[in-house]
PDB file of C-alpha atoms in Angstrom:
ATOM      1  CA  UNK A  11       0.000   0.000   0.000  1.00  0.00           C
ATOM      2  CA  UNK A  12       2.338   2.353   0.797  1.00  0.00           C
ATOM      3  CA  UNK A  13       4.884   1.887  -2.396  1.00  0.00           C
ATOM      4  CA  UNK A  14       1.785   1.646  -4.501  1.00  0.00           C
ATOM      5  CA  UNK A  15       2.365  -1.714  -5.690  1.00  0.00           C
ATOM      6  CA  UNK A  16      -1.248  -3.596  -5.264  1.00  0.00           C
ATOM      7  CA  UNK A  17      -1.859  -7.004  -2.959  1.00  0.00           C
ATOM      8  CA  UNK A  18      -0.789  -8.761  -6.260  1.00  0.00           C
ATOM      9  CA  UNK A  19       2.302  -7.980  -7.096  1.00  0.00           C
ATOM     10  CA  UNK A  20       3.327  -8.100  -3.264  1.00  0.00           C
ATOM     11  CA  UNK A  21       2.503 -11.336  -2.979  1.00  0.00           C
ATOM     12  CA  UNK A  22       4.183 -11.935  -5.824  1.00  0.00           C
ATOM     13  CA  UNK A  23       7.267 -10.651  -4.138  1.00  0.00           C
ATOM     14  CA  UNK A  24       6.618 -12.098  -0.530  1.00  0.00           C
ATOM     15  CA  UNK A  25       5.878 -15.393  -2.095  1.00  0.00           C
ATOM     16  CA  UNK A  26       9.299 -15.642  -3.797  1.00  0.00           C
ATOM     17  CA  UNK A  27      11.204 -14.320  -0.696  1.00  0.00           C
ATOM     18  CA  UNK A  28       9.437 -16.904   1.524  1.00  0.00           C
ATOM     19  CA  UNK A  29       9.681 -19.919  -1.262  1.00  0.00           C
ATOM     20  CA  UNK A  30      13.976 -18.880  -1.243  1.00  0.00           C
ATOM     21  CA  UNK A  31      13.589 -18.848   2.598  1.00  0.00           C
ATOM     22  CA  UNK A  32      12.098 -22.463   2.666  1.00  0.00           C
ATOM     23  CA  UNK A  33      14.058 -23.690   0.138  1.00  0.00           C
ATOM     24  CA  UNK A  34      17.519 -22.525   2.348  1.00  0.00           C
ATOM     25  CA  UNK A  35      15.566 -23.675   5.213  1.00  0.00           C
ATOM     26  CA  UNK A  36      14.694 -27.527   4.378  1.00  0.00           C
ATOM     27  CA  UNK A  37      19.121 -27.432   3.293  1.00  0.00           C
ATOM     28  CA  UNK A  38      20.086 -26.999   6.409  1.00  0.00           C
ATOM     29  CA  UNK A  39      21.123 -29.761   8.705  1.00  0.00           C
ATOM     30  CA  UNK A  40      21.414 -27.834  11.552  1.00  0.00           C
ATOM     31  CA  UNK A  41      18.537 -25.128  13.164  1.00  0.00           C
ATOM     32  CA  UNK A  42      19.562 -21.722  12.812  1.00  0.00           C
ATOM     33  CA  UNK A  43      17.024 -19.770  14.868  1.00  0.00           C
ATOM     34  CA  UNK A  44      17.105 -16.414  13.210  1.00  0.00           C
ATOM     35  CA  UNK A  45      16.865 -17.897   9.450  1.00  0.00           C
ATOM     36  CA  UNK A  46      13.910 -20.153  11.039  1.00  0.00           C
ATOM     37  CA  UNK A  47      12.012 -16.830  12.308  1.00  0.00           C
ATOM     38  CA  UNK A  48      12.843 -14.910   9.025  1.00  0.00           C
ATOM     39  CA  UNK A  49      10.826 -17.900   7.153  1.00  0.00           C
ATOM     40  CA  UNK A  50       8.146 -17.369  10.199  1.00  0.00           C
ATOM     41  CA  UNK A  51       8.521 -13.546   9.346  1.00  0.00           C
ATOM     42  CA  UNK A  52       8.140 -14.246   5.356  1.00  0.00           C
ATOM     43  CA  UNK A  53       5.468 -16.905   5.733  1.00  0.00           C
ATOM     44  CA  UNK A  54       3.337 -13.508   7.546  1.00  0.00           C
ATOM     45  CA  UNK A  55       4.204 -11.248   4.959  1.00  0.00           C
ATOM     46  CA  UNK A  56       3.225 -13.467   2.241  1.00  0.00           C
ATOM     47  CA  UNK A  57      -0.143 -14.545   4.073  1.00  0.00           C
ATOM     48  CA  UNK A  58      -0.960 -10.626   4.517  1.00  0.00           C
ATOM     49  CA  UNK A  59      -0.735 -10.156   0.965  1.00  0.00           C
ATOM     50  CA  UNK A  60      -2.426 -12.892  -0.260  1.00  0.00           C
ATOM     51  CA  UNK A  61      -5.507 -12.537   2.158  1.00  0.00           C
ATOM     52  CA  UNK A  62      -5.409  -9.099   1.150  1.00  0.00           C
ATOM     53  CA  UNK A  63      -5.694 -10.233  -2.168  1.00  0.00           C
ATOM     54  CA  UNK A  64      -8.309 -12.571  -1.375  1.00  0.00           C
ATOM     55  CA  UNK A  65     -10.421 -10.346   0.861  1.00  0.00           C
ATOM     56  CA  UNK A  66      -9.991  -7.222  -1.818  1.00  0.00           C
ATOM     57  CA  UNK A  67      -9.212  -7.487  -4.825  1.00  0.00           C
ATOM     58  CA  UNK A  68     -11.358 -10.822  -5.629  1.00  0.00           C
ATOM     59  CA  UNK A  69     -14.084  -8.890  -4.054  1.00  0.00           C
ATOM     60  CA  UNK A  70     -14.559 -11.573  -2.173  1.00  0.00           C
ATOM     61  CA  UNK A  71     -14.706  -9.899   1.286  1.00  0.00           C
ATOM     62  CA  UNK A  72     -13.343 -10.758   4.881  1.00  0.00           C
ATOM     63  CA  UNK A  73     -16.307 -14.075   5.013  1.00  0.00           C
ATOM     64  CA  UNK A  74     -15.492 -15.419   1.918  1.00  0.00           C
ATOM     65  CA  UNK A  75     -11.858 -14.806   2.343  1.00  0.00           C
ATOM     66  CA  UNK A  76     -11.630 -16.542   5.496  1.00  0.00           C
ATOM     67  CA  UNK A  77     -13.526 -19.578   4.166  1.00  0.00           C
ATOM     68  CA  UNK A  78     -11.431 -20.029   0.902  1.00  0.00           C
ATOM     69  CA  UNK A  79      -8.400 -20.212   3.287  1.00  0.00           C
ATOM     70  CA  UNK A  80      -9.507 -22.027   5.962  1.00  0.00           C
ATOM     71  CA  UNK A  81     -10.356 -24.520   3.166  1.00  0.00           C
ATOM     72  CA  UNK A  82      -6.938 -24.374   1.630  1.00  0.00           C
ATOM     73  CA  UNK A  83      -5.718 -24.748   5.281  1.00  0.00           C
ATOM     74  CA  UNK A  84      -7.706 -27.871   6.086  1.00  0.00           C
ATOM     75  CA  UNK A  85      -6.905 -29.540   2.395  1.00  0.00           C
ATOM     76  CA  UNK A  86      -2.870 -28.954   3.013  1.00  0.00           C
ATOM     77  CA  UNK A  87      -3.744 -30.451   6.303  1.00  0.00           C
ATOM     78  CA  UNK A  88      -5.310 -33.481   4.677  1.00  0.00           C
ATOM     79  CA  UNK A  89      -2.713 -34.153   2.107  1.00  0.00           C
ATOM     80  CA  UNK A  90      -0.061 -33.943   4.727  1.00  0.00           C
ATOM     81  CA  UNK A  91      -1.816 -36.775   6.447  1.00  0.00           C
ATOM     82  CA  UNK A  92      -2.740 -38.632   3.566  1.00  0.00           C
ATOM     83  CA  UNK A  93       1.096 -38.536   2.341  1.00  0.00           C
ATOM     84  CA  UNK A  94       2.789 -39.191   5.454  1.00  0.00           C
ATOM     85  CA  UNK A  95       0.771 -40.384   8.139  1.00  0.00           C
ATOM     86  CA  UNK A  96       1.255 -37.205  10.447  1.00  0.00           C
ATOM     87  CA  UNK A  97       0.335 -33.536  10.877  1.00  0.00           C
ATOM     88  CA  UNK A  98       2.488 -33.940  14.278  1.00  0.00           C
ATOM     89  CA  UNK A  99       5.318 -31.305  14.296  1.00  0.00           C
ATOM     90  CA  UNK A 100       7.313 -33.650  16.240  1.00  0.00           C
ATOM     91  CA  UNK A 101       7.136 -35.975  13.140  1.00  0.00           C
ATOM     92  CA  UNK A 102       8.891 -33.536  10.751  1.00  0.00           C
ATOM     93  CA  UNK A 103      12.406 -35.110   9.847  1.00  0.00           C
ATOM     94  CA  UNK A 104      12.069 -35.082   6.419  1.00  0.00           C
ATOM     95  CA  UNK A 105      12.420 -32.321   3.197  1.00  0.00           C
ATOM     96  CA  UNK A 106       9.008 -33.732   2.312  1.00  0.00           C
ATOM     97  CA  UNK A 107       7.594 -33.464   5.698  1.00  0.00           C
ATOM     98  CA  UNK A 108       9.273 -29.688   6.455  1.00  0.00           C
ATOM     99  CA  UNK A 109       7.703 -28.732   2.787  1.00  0.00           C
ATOM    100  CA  UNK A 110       4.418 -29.360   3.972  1.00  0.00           C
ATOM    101  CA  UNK A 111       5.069 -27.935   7.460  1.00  0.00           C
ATOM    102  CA  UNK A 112       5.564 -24.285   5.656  1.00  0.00           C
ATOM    103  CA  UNK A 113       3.051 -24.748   3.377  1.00  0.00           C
ATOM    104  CA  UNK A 114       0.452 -24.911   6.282  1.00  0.00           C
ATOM    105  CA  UNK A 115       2.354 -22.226   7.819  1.00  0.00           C
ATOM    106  CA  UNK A 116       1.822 -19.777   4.673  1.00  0.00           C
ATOM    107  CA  UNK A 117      -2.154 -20.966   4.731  1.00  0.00           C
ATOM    108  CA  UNK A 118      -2.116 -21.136   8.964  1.00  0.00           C
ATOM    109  CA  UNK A 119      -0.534 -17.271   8.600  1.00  0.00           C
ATOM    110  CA  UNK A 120      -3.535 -16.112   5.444  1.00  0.00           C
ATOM    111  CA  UNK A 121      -6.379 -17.729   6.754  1.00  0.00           C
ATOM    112  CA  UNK A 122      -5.479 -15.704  10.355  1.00  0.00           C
ATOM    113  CA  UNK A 123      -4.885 -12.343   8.959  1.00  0.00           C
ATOM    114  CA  UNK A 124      -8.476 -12.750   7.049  1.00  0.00           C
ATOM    115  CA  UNK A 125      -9.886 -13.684  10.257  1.00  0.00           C
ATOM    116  CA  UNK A 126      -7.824 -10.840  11.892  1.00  0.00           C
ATOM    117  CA  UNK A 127      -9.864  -8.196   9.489  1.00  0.00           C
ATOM    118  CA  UNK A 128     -12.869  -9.503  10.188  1.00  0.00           C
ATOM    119  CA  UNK A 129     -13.226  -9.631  13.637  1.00  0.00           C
ATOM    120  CA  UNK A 130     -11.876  -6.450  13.521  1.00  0.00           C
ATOM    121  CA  UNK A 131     -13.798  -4.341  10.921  1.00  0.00           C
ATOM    122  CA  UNK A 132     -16.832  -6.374   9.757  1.00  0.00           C
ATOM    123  CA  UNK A 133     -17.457  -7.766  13.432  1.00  0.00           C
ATOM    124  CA  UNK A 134     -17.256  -3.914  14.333  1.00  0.00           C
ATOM    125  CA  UNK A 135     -14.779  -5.062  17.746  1.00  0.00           C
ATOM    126  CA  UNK A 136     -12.055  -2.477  16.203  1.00  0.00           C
ATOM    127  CA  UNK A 137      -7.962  -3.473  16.737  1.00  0.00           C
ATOM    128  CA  UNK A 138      -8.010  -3.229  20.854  1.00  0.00           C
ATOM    129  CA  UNK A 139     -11.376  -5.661  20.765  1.00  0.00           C
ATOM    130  CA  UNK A 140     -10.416  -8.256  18.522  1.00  0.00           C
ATOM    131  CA  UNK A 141      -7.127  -8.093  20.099  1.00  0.00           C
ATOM    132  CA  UNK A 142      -8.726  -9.245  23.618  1.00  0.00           C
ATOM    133  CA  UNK A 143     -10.651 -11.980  21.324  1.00  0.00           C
ATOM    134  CA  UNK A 144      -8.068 -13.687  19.690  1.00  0.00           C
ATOM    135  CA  UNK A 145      -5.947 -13.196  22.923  1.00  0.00           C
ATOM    136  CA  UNK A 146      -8.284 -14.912  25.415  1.00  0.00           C
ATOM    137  CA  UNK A 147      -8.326 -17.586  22.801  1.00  0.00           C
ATOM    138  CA  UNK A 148      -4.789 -17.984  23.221  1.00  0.00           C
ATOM    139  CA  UNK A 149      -5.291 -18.275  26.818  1.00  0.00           C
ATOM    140  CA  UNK A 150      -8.004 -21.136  26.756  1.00  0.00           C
ATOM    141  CA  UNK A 151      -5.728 -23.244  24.016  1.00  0.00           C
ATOM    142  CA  UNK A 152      -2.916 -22.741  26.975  1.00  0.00           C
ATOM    143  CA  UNK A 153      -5.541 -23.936  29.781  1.00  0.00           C
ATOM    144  CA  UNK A 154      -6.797 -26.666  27.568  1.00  0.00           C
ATOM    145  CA  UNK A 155      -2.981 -27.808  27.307  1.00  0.00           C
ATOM    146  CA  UNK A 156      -2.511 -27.692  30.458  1.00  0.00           C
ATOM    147  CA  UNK A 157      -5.751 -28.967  32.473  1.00  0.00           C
ATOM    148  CA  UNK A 158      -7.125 -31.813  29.444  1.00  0.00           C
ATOM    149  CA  UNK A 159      -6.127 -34.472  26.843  1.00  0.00           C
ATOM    150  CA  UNK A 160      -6.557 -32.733  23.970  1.00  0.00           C
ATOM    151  CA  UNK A 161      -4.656 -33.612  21.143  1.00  0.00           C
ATOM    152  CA  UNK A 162      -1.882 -31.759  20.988  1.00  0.00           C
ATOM    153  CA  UNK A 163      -1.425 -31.542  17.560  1.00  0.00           C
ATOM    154  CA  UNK A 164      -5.088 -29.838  17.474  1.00  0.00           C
ATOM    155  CA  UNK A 165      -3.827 -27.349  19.896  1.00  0.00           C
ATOM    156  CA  UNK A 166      -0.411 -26.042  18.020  1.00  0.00           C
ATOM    157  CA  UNK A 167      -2.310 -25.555  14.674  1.00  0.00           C
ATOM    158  CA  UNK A 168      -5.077 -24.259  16.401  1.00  0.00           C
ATOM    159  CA  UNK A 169      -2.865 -21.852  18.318  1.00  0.00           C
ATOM    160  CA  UNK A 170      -1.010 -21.003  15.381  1.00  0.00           C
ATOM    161  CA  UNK A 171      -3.563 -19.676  13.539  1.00  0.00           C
ATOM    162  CA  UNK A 172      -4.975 -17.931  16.099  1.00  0.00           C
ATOM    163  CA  UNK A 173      -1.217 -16.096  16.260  1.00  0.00           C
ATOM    164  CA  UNK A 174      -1.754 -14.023  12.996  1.00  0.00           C
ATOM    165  CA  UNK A 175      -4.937 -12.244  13.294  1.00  0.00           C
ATOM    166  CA  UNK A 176      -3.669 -11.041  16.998  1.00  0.00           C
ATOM    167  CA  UNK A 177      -0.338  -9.959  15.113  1.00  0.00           C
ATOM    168  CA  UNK A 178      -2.544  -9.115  12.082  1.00  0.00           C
ATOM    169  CA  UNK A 179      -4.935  -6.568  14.437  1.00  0.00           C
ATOM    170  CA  UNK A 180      -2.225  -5.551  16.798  1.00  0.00           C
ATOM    171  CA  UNK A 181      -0.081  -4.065  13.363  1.00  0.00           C
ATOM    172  CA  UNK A 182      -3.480  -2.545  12.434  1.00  0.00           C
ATOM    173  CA  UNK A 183      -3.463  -0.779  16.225  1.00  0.00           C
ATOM    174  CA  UNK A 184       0.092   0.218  15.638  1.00  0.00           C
ATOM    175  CA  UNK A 185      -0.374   2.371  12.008  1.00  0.00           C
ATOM    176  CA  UNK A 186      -4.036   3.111  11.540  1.00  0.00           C
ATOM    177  CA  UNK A 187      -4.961   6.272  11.729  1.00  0.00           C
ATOM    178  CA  UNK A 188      -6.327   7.978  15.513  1.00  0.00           C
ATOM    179  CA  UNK A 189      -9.686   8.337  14.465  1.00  0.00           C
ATOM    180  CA  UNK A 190     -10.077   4.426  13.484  1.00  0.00           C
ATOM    181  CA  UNK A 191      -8.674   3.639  16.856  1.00  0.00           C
ATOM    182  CA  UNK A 192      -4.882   3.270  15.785  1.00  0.00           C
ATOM    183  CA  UNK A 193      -1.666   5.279  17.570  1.00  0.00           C
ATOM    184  CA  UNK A 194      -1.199   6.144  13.278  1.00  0.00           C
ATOM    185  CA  UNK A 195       2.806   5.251  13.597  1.00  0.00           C
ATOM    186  CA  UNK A 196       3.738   4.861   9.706  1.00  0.00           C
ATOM    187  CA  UNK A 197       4.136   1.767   8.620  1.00  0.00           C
ATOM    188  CA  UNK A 198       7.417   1.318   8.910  1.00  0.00           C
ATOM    189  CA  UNK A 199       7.785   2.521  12.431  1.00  0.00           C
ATOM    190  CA  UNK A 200       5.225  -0.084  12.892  1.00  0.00           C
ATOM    191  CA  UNK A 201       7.359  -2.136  11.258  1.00  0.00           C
ATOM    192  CA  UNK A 202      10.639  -1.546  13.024  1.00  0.00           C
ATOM    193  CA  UNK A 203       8.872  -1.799  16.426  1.00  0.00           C
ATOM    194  CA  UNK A 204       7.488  -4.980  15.702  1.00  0.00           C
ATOM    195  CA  UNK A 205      11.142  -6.507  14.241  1.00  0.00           C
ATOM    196  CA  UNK A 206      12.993  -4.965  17.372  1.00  0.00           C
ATOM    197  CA  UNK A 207      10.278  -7.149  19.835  1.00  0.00           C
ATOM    198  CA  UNK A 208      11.064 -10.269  17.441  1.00  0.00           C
ATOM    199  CA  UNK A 209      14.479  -9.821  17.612  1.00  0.00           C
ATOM    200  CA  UNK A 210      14.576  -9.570  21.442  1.00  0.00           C
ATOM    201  CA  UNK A 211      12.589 -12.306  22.006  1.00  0.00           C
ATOM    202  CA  UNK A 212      14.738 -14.684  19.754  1.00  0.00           C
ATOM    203  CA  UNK A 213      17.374 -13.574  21.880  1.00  0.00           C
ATOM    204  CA  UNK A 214      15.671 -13.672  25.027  1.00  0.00           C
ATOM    205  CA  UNK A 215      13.837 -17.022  24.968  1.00  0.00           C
ATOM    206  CA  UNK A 216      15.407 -20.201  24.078  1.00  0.00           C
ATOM    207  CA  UNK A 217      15.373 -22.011  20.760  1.00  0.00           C
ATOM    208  CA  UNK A 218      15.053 -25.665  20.571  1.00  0.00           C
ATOM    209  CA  UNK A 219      16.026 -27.499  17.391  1.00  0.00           C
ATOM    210  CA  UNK A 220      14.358 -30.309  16.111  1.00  0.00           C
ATOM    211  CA  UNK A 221      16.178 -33.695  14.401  1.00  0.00           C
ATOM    212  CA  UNK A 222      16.033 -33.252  10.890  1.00  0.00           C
ATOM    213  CA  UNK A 223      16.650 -36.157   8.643  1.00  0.00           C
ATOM    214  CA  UNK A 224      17.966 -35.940   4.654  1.00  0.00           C
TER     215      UNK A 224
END
């Protein structure tokens, strides 16, 4: 928006980013936390774009957005399981297993910024709203983790997508303007405040790598 470019051609340009990211990504033998969170950081980028696409420019809206991608979510989800047994992120050893891993990660990340629009706009909750939403939703995922037997595999994805749209409506907060309920930074002071709290938080919680087999 700001550069003028249209939800097109930026996805166009996320998705190639995030694809090269990946690509390095499932090469390594070794984790490497900050290249993993710069895939995390293109897989967002490229979700905004494309479920600004969706929502916009398909004139599809927020609804219809949100369903398209959560039905591309749950069919990646399906062919994962159909192809290797597993959805479990504990079972991802494999180039064929990590491929599918991002590529739910991509969907996880455009299906929650759609959702993150909607709650926010159509629902009428504004950013600060849909913010307590999506973050009380957060909170019962970490109860039902803690205090039940629910499959934990349900929770992660579940959590994960509820991740974006409280990043998604959070951003919003961060650059819209006053009188839409934002604090109207530009977007790249947005930006810049929201890389300086990932970057502190690599640094300040620990990483744990996973066994990855080639």
């Amino acid at each position: 928006m700001s550069m003028g470019l249209g939800y097109l051609v930026g996805t166009i340009i996320f998705m190639t980013l995030f694809v090269a990211a990946v690509a390095v990504q499932i090469r390594k033998k070794k984790f490497h936390p900050l290249l993993y969170w710069a895939t995390i950081i293109a897989s967002t980028t490229v979700g905004t774009t494309l479920a600004d696409f969706a929502d916009r420019s398909l004139g599809i809206g927020y609804f219809g957005g949100s369903v398209l991608l959560g039905i591309l979510l749950i069919a990646t989800l399906l062919g994962w399981y159909k192809t290797l047994g597993s959805i479990d992120v504990g079972s991802v050893h494999s180039p064929q297993a990590e491929a599918f891993y991002w590529l739910t990660i991509m969907f996880s990340q455009t299906l929650g910024t759609a959702l993150g629009d909607w709650t926010a706009d159509t629902a009428g909750l504004g950013y600060l709203g849909a913010a307590v939403i999506f973050g009380g939703g957060l909170l019962l995922l970490v109860a039902a983790y803690y205090f039940t037997a629910i499959s934990r595999t349900l929770l992660f994805w579940s959590a994960f997508v509820l991740t974006r749209p409280l990043g998604a409506v959070v951003g919003d907060f961060l650059d819209k303007p006053i009188a839409q309920g934002g604090l109207e930074f530009s977007r790249y002071s947005a930006t810049g405040v929201l890389l300086l709290a990932i970057v502190i938080l690599i640094i300040a919680l620990p990483q744990r790598a996973a066994q990855k087999s080639h």
